[in-house]
Coordinates of C-alpha atoms in Angstrom, one line a residue:
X1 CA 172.8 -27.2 -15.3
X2 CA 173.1 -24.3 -17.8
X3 CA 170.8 -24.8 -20.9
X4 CA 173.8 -24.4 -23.4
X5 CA 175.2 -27.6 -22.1
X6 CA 171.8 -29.3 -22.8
X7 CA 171.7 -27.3 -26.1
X8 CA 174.7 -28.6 -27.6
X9 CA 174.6 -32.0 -26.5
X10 CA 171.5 -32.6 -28.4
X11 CA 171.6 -30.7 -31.4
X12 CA 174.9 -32.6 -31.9
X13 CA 173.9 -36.2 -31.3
X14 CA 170.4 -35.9 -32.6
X15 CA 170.0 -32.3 -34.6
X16 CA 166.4 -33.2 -35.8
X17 CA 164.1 -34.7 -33.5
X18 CA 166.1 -34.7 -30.0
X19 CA 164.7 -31.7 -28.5
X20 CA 161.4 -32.1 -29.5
X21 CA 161.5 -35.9 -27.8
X22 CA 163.8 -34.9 -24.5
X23 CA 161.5 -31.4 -23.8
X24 CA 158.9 -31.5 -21.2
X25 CA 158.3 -28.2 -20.0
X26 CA 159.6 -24.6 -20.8
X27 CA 159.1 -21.7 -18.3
X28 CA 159.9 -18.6 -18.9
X29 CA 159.9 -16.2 -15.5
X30 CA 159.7 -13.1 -16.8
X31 CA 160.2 -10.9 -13.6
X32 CA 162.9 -12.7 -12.3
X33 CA 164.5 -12.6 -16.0
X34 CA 165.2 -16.8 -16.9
X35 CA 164.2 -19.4 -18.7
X36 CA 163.7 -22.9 -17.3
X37 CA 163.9 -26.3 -19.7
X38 CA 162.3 -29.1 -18.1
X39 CA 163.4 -32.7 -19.5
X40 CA 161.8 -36.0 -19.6
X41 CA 163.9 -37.5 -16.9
X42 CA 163.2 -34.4 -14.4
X43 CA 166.2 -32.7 -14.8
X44 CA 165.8 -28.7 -14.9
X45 CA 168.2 -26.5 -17.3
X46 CA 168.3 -22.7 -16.9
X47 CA 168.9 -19.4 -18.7
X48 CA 169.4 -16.2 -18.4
X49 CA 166.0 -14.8 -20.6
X50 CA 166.5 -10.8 -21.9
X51 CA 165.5 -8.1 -19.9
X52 CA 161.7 -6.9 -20.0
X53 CA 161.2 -4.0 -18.5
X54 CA 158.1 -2.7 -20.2
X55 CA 156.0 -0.9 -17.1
X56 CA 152.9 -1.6 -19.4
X57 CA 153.1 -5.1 -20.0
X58 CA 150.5 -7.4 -18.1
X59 CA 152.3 -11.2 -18.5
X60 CA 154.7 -11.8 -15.7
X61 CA 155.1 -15.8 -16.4
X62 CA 155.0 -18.2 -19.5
X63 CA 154.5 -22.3 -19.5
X64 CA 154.8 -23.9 -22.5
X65 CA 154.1 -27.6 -22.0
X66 CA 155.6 -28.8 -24.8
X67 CA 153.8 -32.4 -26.0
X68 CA 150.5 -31.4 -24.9
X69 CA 151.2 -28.2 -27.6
X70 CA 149.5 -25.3 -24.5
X71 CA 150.8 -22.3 -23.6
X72 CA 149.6 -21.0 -20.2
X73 CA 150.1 -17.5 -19.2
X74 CA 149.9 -16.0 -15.9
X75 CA 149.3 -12.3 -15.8
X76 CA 149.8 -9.6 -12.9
X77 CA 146.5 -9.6 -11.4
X78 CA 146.9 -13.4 -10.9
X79 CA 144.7 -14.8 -14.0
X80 CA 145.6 -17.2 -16.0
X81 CA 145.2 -18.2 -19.6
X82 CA 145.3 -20.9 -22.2
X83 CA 146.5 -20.8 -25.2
X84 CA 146.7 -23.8 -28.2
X85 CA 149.6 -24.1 -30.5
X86 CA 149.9 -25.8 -33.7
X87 CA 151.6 -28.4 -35.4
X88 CA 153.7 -27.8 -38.1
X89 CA 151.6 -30.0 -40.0
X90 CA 148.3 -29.1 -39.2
X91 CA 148.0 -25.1 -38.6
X92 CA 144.3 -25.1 -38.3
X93 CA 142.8 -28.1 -36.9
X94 CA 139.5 -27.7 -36.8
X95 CA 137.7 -30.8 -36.3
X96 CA 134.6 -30.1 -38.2
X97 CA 133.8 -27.4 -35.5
X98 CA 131.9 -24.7 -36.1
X99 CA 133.6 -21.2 -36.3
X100 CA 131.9 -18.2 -35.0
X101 CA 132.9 -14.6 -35.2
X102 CA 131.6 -12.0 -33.0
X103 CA 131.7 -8.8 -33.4
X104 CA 133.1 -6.6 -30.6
X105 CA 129.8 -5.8 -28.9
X106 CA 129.2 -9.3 -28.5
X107 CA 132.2 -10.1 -27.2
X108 CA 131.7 -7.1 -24.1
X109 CA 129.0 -9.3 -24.0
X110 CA 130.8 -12.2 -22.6
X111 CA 132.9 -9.7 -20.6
X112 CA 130.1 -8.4 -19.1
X113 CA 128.6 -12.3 -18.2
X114 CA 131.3 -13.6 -16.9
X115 CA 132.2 -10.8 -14.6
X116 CA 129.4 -8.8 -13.6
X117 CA 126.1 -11.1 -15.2
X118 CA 123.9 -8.7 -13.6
X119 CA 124.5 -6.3 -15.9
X120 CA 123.3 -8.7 -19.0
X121 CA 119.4 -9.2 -19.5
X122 CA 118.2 -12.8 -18.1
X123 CA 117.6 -14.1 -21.9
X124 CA 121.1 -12.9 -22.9
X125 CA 123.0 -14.3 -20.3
X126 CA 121.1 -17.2 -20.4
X127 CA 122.6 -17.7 -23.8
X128 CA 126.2 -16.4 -23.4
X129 CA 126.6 -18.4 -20.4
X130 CA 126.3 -21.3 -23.1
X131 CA 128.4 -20.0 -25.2
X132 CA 130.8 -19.8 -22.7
X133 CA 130.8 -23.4 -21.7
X134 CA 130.6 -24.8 -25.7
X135 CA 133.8 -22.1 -25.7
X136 CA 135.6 -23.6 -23.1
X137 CA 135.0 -26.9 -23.5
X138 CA 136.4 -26.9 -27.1
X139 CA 133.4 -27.4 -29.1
X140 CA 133.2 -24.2 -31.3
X141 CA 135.7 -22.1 -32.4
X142 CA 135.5 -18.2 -31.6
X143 CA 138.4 -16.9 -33.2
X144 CA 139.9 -12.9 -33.2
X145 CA 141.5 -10.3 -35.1
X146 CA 143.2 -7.4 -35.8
X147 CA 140.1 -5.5 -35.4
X148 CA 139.2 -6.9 -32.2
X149 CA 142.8 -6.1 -31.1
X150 CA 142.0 -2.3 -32.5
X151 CA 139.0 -1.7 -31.1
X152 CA 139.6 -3.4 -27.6
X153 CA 143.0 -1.4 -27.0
X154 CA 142.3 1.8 -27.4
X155 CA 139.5 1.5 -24.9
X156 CA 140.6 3.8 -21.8
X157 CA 139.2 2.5 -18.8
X158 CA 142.0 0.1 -17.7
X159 CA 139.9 -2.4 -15.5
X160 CA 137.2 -2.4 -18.5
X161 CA 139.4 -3.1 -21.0
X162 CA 141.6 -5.8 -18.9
X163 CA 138.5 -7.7 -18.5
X164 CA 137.0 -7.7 -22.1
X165 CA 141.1 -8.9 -22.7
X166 CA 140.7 -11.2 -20.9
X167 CA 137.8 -13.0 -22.0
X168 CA 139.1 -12.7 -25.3
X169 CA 142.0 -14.3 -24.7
X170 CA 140.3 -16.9 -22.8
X171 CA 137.6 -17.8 -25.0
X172 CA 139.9 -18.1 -28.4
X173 CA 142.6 -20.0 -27.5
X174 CA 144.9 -18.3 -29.5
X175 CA 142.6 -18.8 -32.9
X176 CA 142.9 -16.2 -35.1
X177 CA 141.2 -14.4 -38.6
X178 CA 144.2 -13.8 -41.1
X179 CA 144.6 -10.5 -42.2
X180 CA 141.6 -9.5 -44.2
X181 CA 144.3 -8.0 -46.6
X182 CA 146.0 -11.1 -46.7
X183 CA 143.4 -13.0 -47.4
X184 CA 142.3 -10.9 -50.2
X185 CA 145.6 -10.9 -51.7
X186 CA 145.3 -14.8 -51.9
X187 CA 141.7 -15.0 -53.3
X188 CA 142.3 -12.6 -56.5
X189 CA 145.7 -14.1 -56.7
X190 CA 144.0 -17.5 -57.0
X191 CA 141.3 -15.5 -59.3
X192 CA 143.1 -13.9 -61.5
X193 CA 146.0 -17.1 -62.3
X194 CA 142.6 -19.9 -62.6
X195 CA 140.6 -17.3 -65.3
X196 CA 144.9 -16.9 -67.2
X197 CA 145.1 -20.7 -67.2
X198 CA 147.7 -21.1 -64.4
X199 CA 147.2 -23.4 -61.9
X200 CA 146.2 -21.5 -58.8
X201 CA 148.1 -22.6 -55.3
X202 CA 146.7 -24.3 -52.4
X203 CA 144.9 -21.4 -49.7
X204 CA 145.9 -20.7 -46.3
X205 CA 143.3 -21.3 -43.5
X206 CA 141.6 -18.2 -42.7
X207 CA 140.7 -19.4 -39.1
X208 CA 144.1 -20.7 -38.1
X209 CA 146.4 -21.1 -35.2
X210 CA 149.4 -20.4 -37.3
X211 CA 152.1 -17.6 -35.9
X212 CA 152.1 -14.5 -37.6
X213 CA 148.9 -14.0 -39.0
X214 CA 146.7 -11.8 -37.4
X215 CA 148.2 -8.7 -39.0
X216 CA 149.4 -7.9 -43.0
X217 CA 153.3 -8.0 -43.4
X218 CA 153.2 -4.5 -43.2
X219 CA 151.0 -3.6 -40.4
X220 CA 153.1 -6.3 -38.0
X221 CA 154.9 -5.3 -34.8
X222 CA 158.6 -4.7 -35.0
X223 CA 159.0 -8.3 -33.4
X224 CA 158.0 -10.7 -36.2
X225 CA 159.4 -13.9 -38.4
X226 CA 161.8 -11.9 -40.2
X227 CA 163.9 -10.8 -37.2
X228 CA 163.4 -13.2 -34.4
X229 CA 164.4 -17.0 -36.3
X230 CA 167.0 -18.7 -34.4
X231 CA 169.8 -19.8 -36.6
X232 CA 170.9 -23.6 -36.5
X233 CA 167.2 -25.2 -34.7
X234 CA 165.9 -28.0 -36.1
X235 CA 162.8 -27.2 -37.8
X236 CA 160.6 -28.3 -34.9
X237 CA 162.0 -26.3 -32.8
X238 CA 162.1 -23.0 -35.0
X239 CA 158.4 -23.4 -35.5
X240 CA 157.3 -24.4 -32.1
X241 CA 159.8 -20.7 -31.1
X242 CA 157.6 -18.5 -33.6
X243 CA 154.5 -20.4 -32.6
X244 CA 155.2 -18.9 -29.1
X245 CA 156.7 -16.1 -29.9
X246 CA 153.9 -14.9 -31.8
X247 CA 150.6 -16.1 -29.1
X248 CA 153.3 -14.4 -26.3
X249 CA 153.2 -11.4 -28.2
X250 CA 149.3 -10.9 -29.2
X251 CA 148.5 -11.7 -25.9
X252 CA 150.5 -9.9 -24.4
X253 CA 149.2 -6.4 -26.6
X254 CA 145.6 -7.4 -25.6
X255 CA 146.4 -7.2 -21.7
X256 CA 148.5 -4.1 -22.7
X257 CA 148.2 -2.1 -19.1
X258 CA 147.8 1.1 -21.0
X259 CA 145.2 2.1 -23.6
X260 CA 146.6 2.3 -27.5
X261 CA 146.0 5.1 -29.6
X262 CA 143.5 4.0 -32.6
X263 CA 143.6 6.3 -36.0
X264 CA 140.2 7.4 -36.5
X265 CA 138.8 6.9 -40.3
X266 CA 137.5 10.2 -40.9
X267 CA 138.9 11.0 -44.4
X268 CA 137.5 7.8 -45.7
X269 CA 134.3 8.0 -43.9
X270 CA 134.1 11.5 -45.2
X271 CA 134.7 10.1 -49.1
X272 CA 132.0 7.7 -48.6
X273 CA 129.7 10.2 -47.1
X274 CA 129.9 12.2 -50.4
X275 CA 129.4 9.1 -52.3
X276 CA 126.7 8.1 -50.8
X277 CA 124.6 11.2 -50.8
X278 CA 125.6 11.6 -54.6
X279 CA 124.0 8.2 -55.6
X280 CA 120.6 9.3 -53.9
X281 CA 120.8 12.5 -55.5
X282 CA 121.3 10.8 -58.8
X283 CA 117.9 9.9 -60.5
X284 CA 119.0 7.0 -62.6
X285 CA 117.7 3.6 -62.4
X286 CA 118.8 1.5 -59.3
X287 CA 120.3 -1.0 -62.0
X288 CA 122.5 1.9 -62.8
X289 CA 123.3 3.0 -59.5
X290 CA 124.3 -0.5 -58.7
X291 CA 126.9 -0.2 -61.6
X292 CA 128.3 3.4 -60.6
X293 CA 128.7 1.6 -57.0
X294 CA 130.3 -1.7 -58.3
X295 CA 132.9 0.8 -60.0
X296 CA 134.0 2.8 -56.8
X297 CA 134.1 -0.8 -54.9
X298 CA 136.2 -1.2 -57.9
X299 CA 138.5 1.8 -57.1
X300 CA 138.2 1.3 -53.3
X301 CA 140.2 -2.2 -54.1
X302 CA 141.9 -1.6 -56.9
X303 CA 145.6 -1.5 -55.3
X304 CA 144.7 -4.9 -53.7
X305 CA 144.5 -6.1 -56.8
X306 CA 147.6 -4.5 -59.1
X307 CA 149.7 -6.3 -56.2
X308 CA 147.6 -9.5 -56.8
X309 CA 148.1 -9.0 -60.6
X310 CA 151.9 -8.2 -60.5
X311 CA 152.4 -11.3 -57.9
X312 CA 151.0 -13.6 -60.4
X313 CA 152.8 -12.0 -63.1
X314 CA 149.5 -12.1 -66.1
X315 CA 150.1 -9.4 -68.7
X316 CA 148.1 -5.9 -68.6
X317 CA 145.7 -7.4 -71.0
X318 CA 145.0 -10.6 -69.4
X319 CA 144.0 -8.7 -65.9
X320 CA 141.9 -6.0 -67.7
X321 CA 140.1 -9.2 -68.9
X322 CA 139.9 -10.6 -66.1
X323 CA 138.2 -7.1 -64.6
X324 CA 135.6 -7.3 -67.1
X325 CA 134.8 -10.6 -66.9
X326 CA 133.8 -10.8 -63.4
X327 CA 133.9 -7.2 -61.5
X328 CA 129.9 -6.6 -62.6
X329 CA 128.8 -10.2 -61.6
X330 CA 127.3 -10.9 -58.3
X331 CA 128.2 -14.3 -58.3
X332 CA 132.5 -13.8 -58.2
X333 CA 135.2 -16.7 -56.7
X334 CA 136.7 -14.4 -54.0
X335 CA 134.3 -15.0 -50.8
X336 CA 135.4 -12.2 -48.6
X337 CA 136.4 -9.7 -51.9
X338 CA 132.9 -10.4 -52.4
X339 CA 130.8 -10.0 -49.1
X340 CA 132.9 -6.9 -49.2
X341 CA 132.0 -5.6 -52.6
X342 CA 128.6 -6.5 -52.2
X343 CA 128.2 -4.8 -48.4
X344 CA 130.1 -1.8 -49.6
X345 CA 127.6 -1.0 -52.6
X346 CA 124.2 -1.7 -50.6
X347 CA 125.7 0.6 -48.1
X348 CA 126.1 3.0 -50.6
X349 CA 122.5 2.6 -52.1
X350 CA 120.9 3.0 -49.0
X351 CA 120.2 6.5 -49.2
X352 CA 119.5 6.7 -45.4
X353 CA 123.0 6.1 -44.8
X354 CA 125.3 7.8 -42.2
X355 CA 129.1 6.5 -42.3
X356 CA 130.3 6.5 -39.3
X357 CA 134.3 6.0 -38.5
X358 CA 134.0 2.5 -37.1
X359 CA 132.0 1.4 -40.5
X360 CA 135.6 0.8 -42.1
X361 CA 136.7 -2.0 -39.4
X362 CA 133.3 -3.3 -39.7
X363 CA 133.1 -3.7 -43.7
X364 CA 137.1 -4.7 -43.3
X365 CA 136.8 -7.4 -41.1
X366 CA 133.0 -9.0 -41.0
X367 CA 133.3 -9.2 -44.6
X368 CA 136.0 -11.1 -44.4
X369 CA 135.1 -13.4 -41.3
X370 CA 131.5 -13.7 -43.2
X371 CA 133.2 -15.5 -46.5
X372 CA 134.4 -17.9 -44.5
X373 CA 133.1 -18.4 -41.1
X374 CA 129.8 -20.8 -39.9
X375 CA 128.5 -17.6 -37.8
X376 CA 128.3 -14.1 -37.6
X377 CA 127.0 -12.3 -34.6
X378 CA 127.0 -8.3 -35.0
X379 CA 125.2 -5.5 -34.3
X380 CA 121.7 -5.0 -36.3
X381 CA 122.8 -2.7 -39.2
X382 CA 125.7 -5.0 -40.5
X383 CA 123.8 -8.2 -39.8
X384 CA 121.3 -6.9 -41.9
X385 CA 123.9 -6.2 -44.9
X386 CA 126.0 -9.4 -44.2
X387 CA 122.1 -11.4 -44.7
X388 CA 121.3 -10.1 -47.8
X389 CA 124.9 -10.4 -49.0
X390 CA 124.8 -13.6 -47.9
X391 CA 121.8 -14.4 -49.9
X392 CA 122.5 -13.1 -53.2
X393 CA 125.9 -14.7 -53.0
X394 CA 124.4 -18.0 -52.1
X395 CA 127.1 -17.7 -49.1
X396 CA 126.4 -20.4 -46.2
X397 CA 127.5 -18.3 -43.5
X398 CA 124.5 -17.6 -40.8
X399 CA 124.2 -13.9 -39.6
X400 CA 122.5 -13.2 -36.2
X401 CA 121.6 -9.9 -34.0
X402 CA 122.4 -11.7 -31.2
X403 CA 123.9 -14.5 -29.0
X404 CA 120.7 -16.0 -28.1
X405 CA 119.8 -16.0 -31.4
X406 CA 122.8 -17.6 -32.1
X407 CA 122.8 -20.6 -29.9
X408 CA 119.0 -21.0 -30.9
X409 CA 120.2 -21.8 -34.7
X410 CA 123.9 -23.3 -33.7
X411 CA 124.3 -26.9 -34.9
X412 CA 127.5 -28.7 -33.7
X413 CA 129.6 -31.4 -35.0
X414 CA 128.9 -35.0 -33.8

């Protein structure tokens, strides 16, 4: 039976909650181009799906077991993957789990472990093994982002970067960071309307399952929300679509079967190069210096926050305010505006320091996974900087070298 037929029998007779209860199973054969609809009572409905005819892309089949809210994916060297999607009413269930963010070494760690272990030192693999099994088994949370998706695509060998992919993929589930800019926006949105007396709205998880989210409106791919609703589905339905949509899309960019181009940073590495060696030159106090380098974190964010200001509509007065009030402060309501502020200026004050053009990913998004995340695994540098941030912030989250280290301190929820 065509799915049409199935289609408009049940949005007629039941438009809100029919599909949702009748669905079973959806299947989506990409190589042979059609969808399949699976009901309750066994019977199969099919569609012709559109064309994909991308030589590059990796996924060849999609199961979306509807009740059980998984999404398995099957990709053309025969692996498959798991991924978890949300209810509509609960985008980030956590659990009380903890979340931990690695950064990208670690996670070619876990590449590295689970396909060639010999390559990983006894005491390391020991530990990522374990980290591994509390992965799979659901017990912690090791979400990714844009950055991860940035770094891990441009990567040229194809079997390398397929692999690392894959263990991505496999170990997240389909959690996510939001944006770092989108979750700065909200935070001196939040700011700025508590310290003008408005009542501030309710914050979107940063570690979420919710479609969407990985990238800033503006960085998204051309397939997004505002161009692939479907017109006339129940609510369910429309959000369980983008919930798909969206984990089919991310995944399928990961397993990309041809490296992607990354923009190297060298302009702003370059600025901050100058900077930098200017503040050690300078023989003013360190109090000072600290100043001077609050000020250019200050400039470095200040069209993040003339959006924020505008979208919550205080006067010019009211924001220059709330600048003064809080910009020289170490102890500020934004958590990732400020594990960024704070690792940008001791950056700068080191005078030892040598930017490098992977330091702006790094200060991007472990600030923002640090102001919100249990745990923090990175390289030594930027666990260093994330530590002492941490501590004069009074910040709970726990920065470590490495992943034994890690699962040494790692406390889970009973």
């Amino acid at each position: 039976m065509v799915m049409d037929d199935f289609l408009d029998k049940r949005t007629d007779t039941t438009p809100r909650v029919g599909l949702r209860r009748e669905i079973d199973t959806i299947i989506w054969d990409i190589d042979e181009r059609r969808f399949l609809i699976r009901v309750k009572d066994g019977r199969m409905f099919e569609a012709a799906a559109p064309l994909n005819d991308d030589p590059e892309r990796a996924i060849v089949r999609v199961v979306y077991f509807w009740h059980a809210r998984h999404i398995v994916f099957e990709t053309n060297r025969g692996d498959h993957l798991l991924g978890v999607m949300p209810s509509r009413h609960n985008l980030a269930p956590v659990g009380g789990r903890p979340v931990v963010y690695l950064d990208q070494n670690h996670w070619s760690t876990l590449a590295k472990t689970s396909r060639a272990p010999d390559r990983v030192p006894e005491a390391e693999r020991k530990a990522a093994l374990e980290l591994i099994a509390l992965a799979e088994a659901g017990k912690i949370i090791l979400p990714i982002s844009a950055g991860h998706h940035s770094e891990t695509s441009h990567w040229v060998d194809d079997d390398s970067r397929y692999q690392l992919a894959l263990t991505m993929l496999r170990l997240s589930k389909g959690w996510q960071m939001r944006d770092p800019l989108a979750i700065w926006a909200d935070e001196l949105q939040r700011d700025i309307a508590t310290h003008a007396g408005a009542e501030p709205s309710s914050s979107p998880p940063v570690f979420t399952l919710e479609p969407w989210v990985i990238h800033d409106a503006k960085a998204r791919c051309t397939v997004g929300p505002d161009d692939s609703t479907q017109p006339g589905l129940p609510a369910d339905l429309e959000f369980a679509f983008q919930s798909a949509l969206s984990t089919i899309v991310y995944f399928d960019l990961l397993l990309n079967t041809a490296p992607i181009r990354r923009e190297a940073s060298h302009g702003w590495r370059a600025k901050q190069q100058r900077t930098t060696d200017a503040l050690a030159a300078d023989h003013r106090p360190k109090a000072q210096k600290r100043q001077i380098a609050y000020a250019l974190a200050l400039d470095d964010l200040s069209h993040e926050m003339a959006k924020a200001a505008a979208h919550t509509n205080v006067s010019t007065v009211a924001f220059d305010q709330w600048v003064r009030s809080i910009w020289n402060k170490e102890m500020i309501g934004t958590p990732a505006v400020a594990m960024f502020r704070s690792m940008f200026v001791d950056k700068h004050l080191n005078p030892r320091t040598t930017w490098q053009d992977n330091d702006l990913n790094d200060l991007f998004y472990l600030s923002a996974a640090a102001g919100y995340a249990n745990h923090i695994v990175a390289e030594r540098h930027t666990t260093g900087l994330i530590a002492q941030s941490s501590k004069r912030l009074n910040a709970p989250v726990a920065a470590h070298r490495s992943i034994t280290d890690l699962i040494a301190n790692l406390t889970l929820a009973r």
